[in-house]
Coordinates of C-alpha atoms and ligand atoms in Angstrom, one line a residue:
Chain S
M1 CA -49.8 7.6 28.0
R2 CA -52.4 8.2 25.2
D3 CA -53.0 6.2 22.2
V4 CA -51.9 7.8 19.0
A5 CA -53.0 7.7 15.5
I6 CA -51.8 8.8 12.1
I7 CA -54.6 11.1 10.5
G8 CA -53.0 12.5 7.3
V9 CA -50.1 11.3 4.8
G10 CA -48.4 13.3 2.2
I11 CA -45.4 12.4 -0.4
T12 CA -43.8 13.9 -3.4
K13 CA -42.7 12.1 -6.7
F14 CA -39.4 10.2 -5.8
G15 CA -36.6 10.6 -8.4
E16 CA -34.3 13.2 -9.7
L17 CA -36.5 16.3 -9.0
W18 CA -33.9 18.9 -10.6
D19 CA -36.8 21.3 -11.0
L20 CA -37.9 21.3 -7.3
S21 CA -35.9 22.9 -4.3
F22 CA -35.4 21.5 -0.9
R23 CA -38.0 23.8 0.2
Q24 CA -40.6 23.3 -2.5
M25 CA -40.4 19.6 -1.9
I26 CA -41.2 19.6 1.8
I27 CA -44.0 22.3 1.5
E28 CA -45.4 19.9 -1.3
A29 CA -45.5 16.8 0.9
G30 CA -46.6 18.8 4.1
A31 CA -49.5 20.4 2.3
R32 CA -50.8 17.1 0.9
A33 CA -50.5 15.5 4.5
L34 CA -52.5 18.4 5.9
E35 CA -55.1 18.2 3.0
D36 CA -55.5 14.4 3.6
A37 CA -55.8 15.0 7.1
D38 CA -58.6 17.7 6.5
I39 CA -57.0 19.9 9.2
D40 CA -55.6 23.6 9.2
G41 CA -51.8 24.3 9.1
K42 CA -52.7 26.7 12.2
Q43 CA -53.7 23.5 14.3
I44 CA -50.2 21.9 14.0
D45 CA -48.6 22.2 17.4
A46 CA -45.0 21.0 16.5
M47 CA -42.8 19.4 14.1
Y48 CA -40.1 16.9 13.6
I49 CA -38.1 16.6 10.6
G50 CA -35.8 13.6 9.7
N51 CA -32.9 14.6 7.5
M52 CA -29.7 12.8 7.3
S53 CA -27.4 15.5 5.7
A54 CA -28.8 18.7 4.2
G55 CA -25.3 20.0 5.3
Q56 CA -23.6 17.8 2.7
F57 CA -26.1 17.7 0.1
I58 CA -27.2 21.2 0.0
C59 CA -24.7 23.2 2.3
Q60 CA -27.7 23.9 4.6
E61 CA -28.1 23.2 8.2
H62 CA -30.7 24.6 10.5
I63 CA -33.4 23.3 8.2
A64 CA -35.9 22.5 11.1
S65 CA -36.4 26.5 11.2
L66 CA -36.2 26.9 7.5
I67 CA -38.9 24.5 7.1
A68 CA -41.3 26.0 10.0
D69 CA -40.6 29.3 8.2
H70 CA -41.5 28.3 4.8
A71 CA -44.5 26.3 5.9
G72 CA -45.8 29.6 7.6
L73 CA -45.9 27.9 10.9
A74 CA -43.1 29.7 13.0
P75 CA -43.0 30.1 15.8
I76 CA -44.3 26.4 16.9
P77 CA -41.2 24.2 17.9
S78 CA -39.4 22.7 15.1
T79 CA -36.8 19.8 15.5
R80 CA -34.5 18.0 13.4
V81 CA -33.9 14.3 14.2
E82 CA -30.7 12.7 12.5
G83 CA -30.0 8.9 12.7
A84 CA -28.4 8.4 8.9
C85 CA -31.0 6.7 6.7
A86 CA -33.1 6.1 9.9
S87 CA -33.8 9.9 10.4
G88 CA -37.3 9.6 9.0
G89 CA -38.2 6.6 11.6
L90 CA -36.9 8.5 14.4
A91 CA -38.6 11.8 13.6
L92 CA -42.0 9.6 13.6
R93 CA -40.9 8.2 16.9
Q94 CA -40.3 11.6 18.7
A95 CA -43.7 12.9 17.1
V96 CA -45.6 9.9 18.5
I97 CA -44.0 10.2 22.0
S98 CA -44.8 13.9 22.1
V99 CA -48.3 13.1 21.5
A100 CA -48.5 10.2 23.7
S101 CA -47.1 12.2 26.7
G102 CA -50.0 14.9 26.1
V103 CA -47.5 17.5 25.4
H104 CA -48.7 18.1 21.8
D105 CA -51.9 17.3 20.1
Y106 CA -51.1 17.6 16.3
V107 CA -47.7 16.9 15.2
V108 CA -46.0 16.7 11.9
A109 CA -43.3 14.0 11.3
A110 CA -41.9 14.5 8.1
G111 CA -38.4 13.4 6.3
I112 CA -36.8 15.0 3.4
E113 CA -33.6 14.4 1.4
K114 CA -32.5 16.6 -1.6
M115 CA -29.6 14.4 -3.1
T116 CA -29.0 15.0 -6.6
D117 CA -27.8 18.7 -6.4
V118 CA -24.3 17.0 -6.0
M119 CA -22.3 14.6 -7.9
T120 CA -23.0 10.8 -7.5
E121 CA -19.5 10.5 -5.8
Q122 CA -20.2 13.3 -3.3
A123 CA -23.5 11.8 -2.7
T124 CA -21.8 8.4 -2.1
G125 CA -19.2 10.3 0.2
A126 CA -21.8 11.8 2.1
L127 CA -23.7 8.8 2.7
A128 CA -20.3 7.1 3.7
T129 CA -20.2 9.4 6.8
A130 CA -22.8 7.3 8.5
A131 CA -20.0 4.6 8.8
D132 CA -17.1 5.0 11.0
Q133 CA -14.7 7.7 9.3
E134 CA -11.8 6.4 11.3
W135 CA -11.8 2.7 11.1
E136 CA -14.1 1.8 8.1
V137 CA -14.3 4.5 5.4
N138 CA -10.5 5.1 6.1
A139 CA -9.7 1.4 5.1
G140 CA -11.5 2.1 1.6
A141 CA -15.1 1.0 2.7
T142 CA -18.2 2.5 1.2
F143 CA -22.0 1.5 2.0
P144 CA -22.1 -1.1 -0.7
G145 CA -18.8 -2.2 0.6
L146 CA -20.0 -2.9 4.0
Y147 CA -23.4 -4.5 3.1
A148 CA -21.3 -6.9 0.5
L149 CA -19.3 -8.0 3.8
M150 CA -22.8 -9.0 5.2
A151 CA -23.9 -10.7 2.0
R152 CA -20.8 -12.7 1.8
R153 CA -20.9 -13.8 5.2
H154 CA -24.8 -14.6 4.6
M155 CA -24.0 -16.7 1.7
Y156 CA -21.3 -18.4 3.5
E157 CA -23.2 -19.3 6.7
F158 CA -26.7 -20.0 5.3
G159 CA -26.1 -20.6 1.3
T160 CA -28.1 -17.7 0.4
T161 CA -27.6 -17.2 -3.4
E162 CA -26.9 -14.1 -5.6
E163 CA -30.0 -15.1 -7.4
Q164 CA -32.0 -15.0 -4.4
M165 CA -30.9 -11.4 -3.7
A166 CA -31.3 -10.5 -7.3
M167 CA -35.3 -11.8 -6.5
V168 CA -35.5 -9.1 -3.8
A169 CA -34.9 -6.4 -6.6
V170 CA -37.2 -8.0 -9.3
K171 CA -39.9 -7.9 -6.9
N172 CA -39.2 -4.2 -5.6
H173 CA -39.3 -3.2 -9.0
N174 CA -42.5 -5.1 -10.1
N175 CA -44.2 -3.2 -6.9
A176 CA -42.7 0.1 -7.9
C177 CA -44.3 -0.2 -11.5
M178 CA -47.9 0.0 -9.6
N179 CA -46.9 3.1 -7.2
P180 CA -47.2 6.6 -9.1
C181 CA -44.6 8.4 -6.9
A182 CA -42.0 5.6 -7.2
Q183 CA -38.3 6.5 -9.1
Y184 CA -38.4 3.5 -11.1
H185 CA -41.2 2.2 -13.3
T186 CA -39.3 -0.5 -15.1
R187 CA -39.1 -4.2 -14.7
I188 CA -35.9 -6.1 -14.4
T189 CA -35.1 -9.6 -14.3
V190 CA -32.7 -11.8 -12.1
E191 CA -30.6 -12.1 -15.0
S192 CA -30.3 -8.5 -15.6
V193 CA -29.4 -8.0 -11.9
L194 CA -26.8 -10.7 -12.1
K195 CA -25.2 -8.9 -15.3
S196 CA -25.3 -5.5 -14.0
P197 CA -22.0 -4.0 -13.4
P198 CA -20.2 -4.7 -10.2
V199 CA -20.0 -2.5 -7.3
V200 CA -18.6 -4.3 -4.3
L201 CA -19.0 -7.9 -5.2
P202 CA -21.2 -9.9 -4.4
L203 CA -23.3 -7.0 -4.9
K204 CA -24.0 -5.5 -8.3
L205 CA -25.6 -2.1 -9.3
L206 CA -29.1 -3.2 -9.3
D207 CA -28.6 -4.8 -5.7
C208 CA -28.2 -1.2 -4.5
S209 CA -31.0 1.4 -3.9
P210 CA -30.7 4.7 -6.0
I211 CA -29.8 8.1 -5.2
T212 CA -33.0 10.0 -4.9
D213 CA -34.7 13.2 -4.2
G214 CA -37.9 13.1 -2.0
A215 CA -40.0 14.3 0.9
A216 CA -42.7 12.7 3.0
C217 CA -45.1 13.7 5.6
V218 CA -47.4 12.4 8.3
I219 CA -49.7 14.0 10.5
V220 CA -49.7 12.3 14.0
A221 CA -52.6 13.1 16.5
P222 CA -54.4 11.8 19.6
A223 CA -56.3 8.5 18.8
E224 CA -59.5 9.9 20.3
K225 CA -59.5 12.6 18.0
A226 CA -58.8 10.5 14.9
R227 CA -61.6 8.1 16.1
K228 CA -64.1 11.1 15.4
M229 CA -63.0 11.9 12.0
D230 CA -64.7 10.3 8.9
R231 CA -61.8 8.0 7.7
V232 CA -60.4 5.0 8.8
P233 CA -58.0 5.8 11.6
V234 CA -54.6 4.2 11.6
I235 CA -53.4 3.6 15.2
V236 CA -49.6 3.7 16.2
A237 CA -49.9 0.4 18.2
G238 CA -45.8 0.0 18.9
T239 CA -42.8 1.7 18.6
G240 CA -39.5 0.4 19.0
Q241 CA -36.0 1.8 18.7
A242 CA -32.3 0.4 19.3
S243 CA -28.9 1.3 18.8
D244 CA -25.7 -0.9 18.2
T245 CA -21.8 -0.4 17.4
I246 CA -21.4 2.1 14.4
S247 CA -18.8 -0.2 13.0
L248 CA -19.8 -3.4 11.5
H249 CA -16.5 -5.3 12.4
S250 CA -17.3 -4.7 16.3
R251 CA -20.6 -6.9 16.2
Q252 CA -21.0 -10.5 17.3
S253 CA -22.9 -11.3 14.1
L254 CA -22.7 -10.1 10.6
T255 CA -25.6 -11.9 9.2
G256 CA -28.2 -9.7 10.9
L257 CA -28.9 -6.5 12.7
M258 CA -29.3 -6.8 16.7
A259 CA -30.8 -3.3 16.5
T260 CA -33.4 -4.6 14.2
T261 CA -34.4 -7.5 16.6
R262 CA -34.3 -5.3 19.8
A263 CA -36.7 -2.5 18.1
A264 CA -38.7 -5.3 16.8
D265 CA -39.2 -7.0 20.1
M266 CA -40.1 -3.7 21.7
A267 CA -42.6 -2.7 18.9
Y268 CA -44.2 -6.2 19.1
K269 CA -44.5 -6.2 23.0
M270 CA -46.2 -2.8 22.8
A271 CA -48.8 -3.8 20.1
R272 CA -49.2 -7.0 21.9
V273 CA -48.7 -8.9 18.3
G274 CA -46.2 -11.2 17.0
P275 CA -44.4 -11.5 13.5
E276 CA -47.3 -13.7 12.4
D277 CA -49.9 -11.1 12.9
I278 CA -48.4 -8.6 10.4
D279 CA -50.2 -8.4 7.0
V280 CA -47.8 -6.1 5.3
A281 CA -44.4 -4.6 5.9
E282 CA -42.2 -1.8 4.6
V283 CA -38.6 -3.0 5.6
H284 CA -35.1 -1.1 5.0
D285 CA -33.8 -2.7 1.7
C286 CA -31.0 -0.1 0.9
F287 CA -29.3 -3.4 -0.7
T288 CA -31.1 -6.5 -1.5
I289 CA -29.3 -8.6 1.1
A290 CA -30.6 -5.9 3.7
E291 CA -34.3 -7.0 2.8
I292 CA -33.4 -10.6 3.3
M293 CA -31.7 -10.0 6.7
A294 CA -34.5 -7.8 7.8
I295 CA -37.2 -10.4 7.2
E296 CA -35.4 -12.7 9.3
D297 CA -34.7 -10.4 12.0
L298 CA -38.4 -9.2 12.1
G299 CA -39.3 -12.8 12.5
F300 CA -41.1 -13.4 9.5
C301 CA -38.9 -16.5 9.0
K302 CA -35.9 -18.2 10.9
K303 CA -32.4 -16.8 10.6
G304 CA -31.0 -17.8 7.2
E305 CA -34.2 -18.6 5.6
G306 CA -34.9 -15.0 4.1
G307 CA -33.6 -16.3 0.6
K308 CA -35.9 -19.1 0.7
L309 CA -38.9 -17.3 1.6
T310 CA -38.1 -14.7 -0.9
E311 CA -37.6 -17.3 -3.8
E312 CA -40.9 -18.9 -2.8
G313 CA -42.7 -15.6 -3.6
Q314 CA -44.0 -15.4 0.0
T315 CA -42.8 -11.8 0.1
E316 CA -44.8 -10.7 -3.0
I317 CA -48.1 -9.2 -3.0
G318 CA -50.4 -12.4 -2.4
G319 CA -47.8 -14.1 -0.5
K320 CA -47.8 -14.8 3.2
I321 CA -46.1 -11.7 4.0
P322 CA -46.0 -8.9 1.4
V323 CA -43.0 -7.0 1.9
N324 CA -42.2 -3.4 0.4
T325 CA -45.6 -3.3 -1.6
S326 CA -44.4 0.2 -2.6
G327 CA -41.4 -0.8 -4.3
G328 CA -39.2 -0.4 -1.1
L329 CA -35.8 1.8 -1.2
K330 CA -34.9 -0.2 -4.2
G331 CA -37.7 0.3 -6.5
K332 CA -39.5 3.4 -5.3
G333 CA -36.1 5.3 -4.3
H334 CA -34.3 6.0 -1.2
P335 CA -34.0 9.9 -0.2
V336 CA -32.3 8.8 2.9
G337 CA -34.2 11.4 5.5
A338 CA -37.7 10.6 3.9
T339 CA -37.5 7.2 3.6
G340 CA -38.7 6.0 7.2
I341 CA -41.7 8.5 6.6
A342 CA -42.3 7.2 3.2
Q343 CA -42.6 3.8 4.6
V344 CA -45.3 4.8 6.9
V345 CA -47.2 6.8 3.9
E346 CA -47.5 3.1 2.2
I347 CA -48.4 1.4 5.1
V348 CA -51.5 4.0 6.0
H349 CA -52.5 3.6 2.3
Q350 CA -52.6 -0.4 2.6
L351 CA -54.5 -0.2 6.0
R352 CA -57.0 2.3 4.7
G353 CA -57.3 -0.1 1.7
D354 CA -56.8 2.5 -0.6
A355 CA -53.1 1.5 -2.0
G356 CA -54.6 0.7 -5.5
K357 CA -53.3 -2.0 -7.6
R358 CA -50.6 -2.8 -5.0
Q359 CA -53.2 -3.3 -2.4
V360 CA -52.7 -6.2 0.1
K361 CA -56.4 -7.6 0.4
G362 CA -57.7 -7.2 4.1
A363 CA -54.6 -5.8 5.5
E364 CA -55.1 -4.8 9.1
I365 CA -51.6 -4.8 10.9
G366 CA -48.6 -3.1 9.1
L367 CA -45.1 -2.8 10.1
T368 CA -42.4 -0.4 9.1
H369 CA -38.7 -0.9 9.7
N370 CA -36.1 2.0 9.2
V371 CA -32.3 1.3 9.5
G372 CA -29.4 3.9 10.0
G373 CA -26.1 3.1 8.6
T374 CA -25.2 -0.4 8.7
G375 CA -27.4 -1.2 11.6
G376 CA -26.1 1.3 14.3
T377 CA -29.6 2.5 14.4
A378 CA -33.2 0.8 13.9
V379 CA -36.6 1.8 14.2
V380 CA -39.5 -0.3 14.1
H381 CA -43.1 0.7 14.0
I382 CA -46.3 -1.1 14.0
F383 CA -49.9 0.0 12.8
K384 CA -53.5 -1.2 13.1
R385 CA -56.5 -0.3 11.6
G386 CA -58.4 1.5 14.5
D387 CA -62.0 0.7 13.5
Chain I
M1 CA -8.7 13.8 6.2
A2 CA -7.1 16.6 8.4
A3 CA -3.4 15.8 9.1
P4 CA -3.8 16.0 13.2
R5 CA -6.7 13.8 12.8
F6 CA -4.7 11.1 11.3
W7 CA -1.7 11.8 13.4
R8 CA -3.3 11.4 16.7
E9 CA -4.0 7.8 16.0
I10 CA -0.6 7.0 14.4
P11 CA 0.4 4.6 17.2
N12 CA -3.0 2.5 16.6
R13 CA -2.7 2.9 13.0
Y14 CA 1.1 1.9 12.5
N15 CA 1.7 -0.7 15.3
L16 CA -2.2 -2.0 16.0
I17 CA -2.2 -0.6 19.5
G18 CA -5.5 -1.1 21.0
T19 CA -6.6 -0.9 24.4
R20 CA -7.2 -3.7 27.1
C21 CA -9.4 -3.7 30.2
G22 CA -7.2 -4.7 33.3
N23 CA -10.3 -5.8 35.1
C24 CA -11.8 -8.4 32.7
N25 CA -8.9 -8.6 30.2
K26 CA -10.9 -7.9 27.1
V27 CA -9.0 -6.5 24.3
F28 CA -10.3 -3.6 22.0
F29 CA -9.3 -2.6 18.6
P30 CA -10.1 0.0 17.3
P31 CA -9.3 1.2 20.8
R32 CA -12.2 2.0 23.2
Y33 CA -11.8 4.3 26.1
I34 CA -14.4 2.8 28.3
C35 CA -14.9 -1.0 29.0
P36 CA -18.6 -1.6 28.1
Q37 CA -18.7 -4.5 30.5
C38 CA -17.0 -3.1 33.4
R39 CA -18.0 0.4 32.9
R40 CA -16.5 2.5 35.8
M41 CA -14.5 -0.6 37.4
G42 CA -12.5 -1.0 34.0
K43 CA -9.0 0.1 33.6
L44 CA -8.2 0.5 30.0
E45 CA -4.4 0.6 28.9
P46 CA -2.8 0.6 25.6
Y47 CA -2.2 -3.1 24.3
K48 CA -0.2 -4.3 21.3
L49 CA -2.0 -7.0 19.0
S50 CA -0.8 -9.7 17.3
R51 CA -0.3 -8.8 13.8
R52 CA -1.9 -12.3 12.5
G53 CA -5.6 -13.2 11.8
K54 CA -8.3 -14.7 10.0
I55 CA -10.5 -13.5 7.0
V56 CA -14.0 -13.3 8.6
T57 CA -15.9 -12.0 5.4
Y58 CA -14.6 -10.0 2.3
G59 CA -15.8 -8.1 -0.7
V60 CA -14.2 -7.0 -4.1
V61 CA -14.7 -3.4 -4.7
H62 CA -15.0 -2.1 -8.2
V63 CA -16.6 1.1 -7.5
A64 CA -14.0 2.9 -5.1
P65 CA -14.5 5.8 -2.9
E66 CA -12.4 9.1 -3.6
G67 CA -8.9 8.5 -3.2
F68 CA -9.0 4.7 -3.7
E69 CA -9.8 4.7 -7.3
D70 CA -6.3 3.6 -8.6
L71 CA -6.5 0.3 -6.3
V72 CA -9.7 -1.2 -8.0
P73 CA -10.3 -4.1 -7.8
Y74 CA -9.4 -4.4 -4.3
V75 CA -10.2 -6.8 -1.5
L76 CA -12.2 -5.2 1.5
A77 CA -12.3 -7.5 4.3
I78 CA -13.1 -7.8 8.0
V79 CA -10.2 -9.7 9.7
E80 CA -10.2 -11.1 13.2
L81 CA -7.0 -11.0 14.9
E82 CA -5.6 -13.7 16.9
D83 CA -6.2 -11.4 20.4
G84 CA -10.0 -11.5 19.5
P85 CA -10.8 -8.1 18.0
R86 CA -11.9 -7.5 14.4
L87 CA -11.0 -4.9 12.1
T88 CA -12.1 -3.4 8.7
T89 CA -8.9 -3.6 6.2
Q90 CA -7.7 -4.2 2.6
V91 CA -6.0 -7.3 1.8
V92 CA -3.4 -6.8 -0.7
D93 CA -0.8 -8.6 -2.9
C94 CA -3.4 -11.2 -3.9
D95 CA -5.8 -12.3 -6.9
P96 CA -9.2 -11.1 -5.5
N97 CA -10.6 -14.5 -6.9
E98 CA -8.2 -16.5 -4.6
I99 CA -9.6 -15.2 -1.3
K100 CA -11.7 -17.3 0.9
I101 CA -13.2 -17.0 4.4
G102 CA -11.1 -18.3 7.0
D103 CA -7.8 -17.5 5.0
E104 CA -4.9 -16.7 7.4
V105 CA -3.5 -13.2 7.0
E106 CA -0.7 -10.9 8.7
M107 CA -0.6 -7.3 8.8
V108 CA 1.6 -5.0 6.4
F109 CA 2.7 -1.8 6.5
R110 CA 1.3 0.2 3.6
R111 CA 0.2 3.7 2.1
I112 CA -3.3 4.5 2.9
G113 CA -3.9 7.6 1.1
A114 CA -2.7 11.2 0.7
D115 CA -4.1 14.6 1.1
R116 CA -4.2 15.7 -2.5
E117 CA -1.3 14.8 -4.8
D118 CA 1.3 16.8 -3.1
G119 CA -0.1 16.5 0.2
V120 CA 0.7 14.4 3.5
I121 CA 0.8 10.7 2.7
Y122 CA -0.9 8.6 5.3
Y123 CA 0.4 5.0 6.1
G124 CA -1.3 2.3 8.1
F125 CA -2.1 -1.3 8.2
K126 CA -3.4 -3.6 5.4
F127 CA -3.0 -7.5 5.4
R128 CA -1.7 -10.0 3.3
K129 CA -2.3 -13.8 3.1
V130 CA 0.2 -16.0 4.9
E131 CA 1.6 -18.7 2.4
Ligands
ZN401 ZN1 -13.5 -4.8 31.3

């Protein structure tokens, strides 16, 4: 297996992009990534596209072909990868494996979701198809509902508080204010989170990530080629993926995601690093409780201490382990299929040292963590500066 | 949901029929069709579960999915049945403020939803507190 690097990144503005179509968004992200990599589109050998549900959001399937076509890159192989909200992370993993194996040299890993062309209720319904339709959704569960079940159990077992969860949202909104492509540039307070309308208690509106349009793209290439280029190469040092029961009720533990732990173990081993070596992390904070569980499952603190780590400010920029410097899903926005790639875009900027006001000083090793559904899928990647 | 899709699981939904592995005796609900432990050695057969259990965790739904809007606020919970398996369900006939983790509950047979206003009505299990 060859070493693999990220040589270019591109992202659209995240938000309600009513004036941009699905195809315009992906072309914009892709063109930026190619420009950033300083290579020509004709050099691309293959594409992997993360997308949860263009079928439900814009009534369009077969999007891998559509994208290759509109990128002017047909007849290269183009494949859509689906794992609910983890689709982007899975697309990257497929791209990495295809370059590492030697099958391809330059590969696009992109993610996209166009969510605001349908009404909010339809979008929520579409997202709920990532849960078990027969035995969860049919009982009246929604995604906020299932995460609320985890939140309540986490509060019960470890004394995690609603204030600590609110602090995740406050931090991520603060970070988003420094990210030009983020959906929200508004600061919020613990009090405003606690007073926001109930969704599924204990989760309130401001505990939840928004519905977002967005696309992101990275270019994957052999590390030896990346090292010959002008800029700091970012090496994909580790990749891990795991699956778990699709239904939350079938799991032993409701206070952590086994898929995250497994995927992280795999990625840490491959990268020959541990949680203490990570300088900056983008984790899957679809709900505030999800970030608290993620920082525990990834090993940044002991199980049950995620709320405390957040309260101590250790996950802020300048803390022991800055988490979601981009604003995360909460502040930057969560176009589900694009999220896993957008996380990589942020980590690449952090490791290159060009993340602007939200730069983590001296960041050399970064991690991305992308979850599908309530944890039926998890993908973890570890990146290192290659210079 | 299409009628046949609901109909084919009526025994499970009306009477809490799960499956049990004849090799290791583990009970599954919702039903599984292969025992993850015993694999090919397993022998799954229908098994009627106890209707009683305990609340493992719960949430109070204020923003409901389509078809459940009239019920808000309602309690969504994971219940662990006496036989071991856990399921996702609503806890009804209660003040949502008086639910606690560990509360004992029993199954009740209730209307779950309908295909439009004049369509087929779906029935199944919900739970209520045991006094
Ligand atoms: Zn068995």
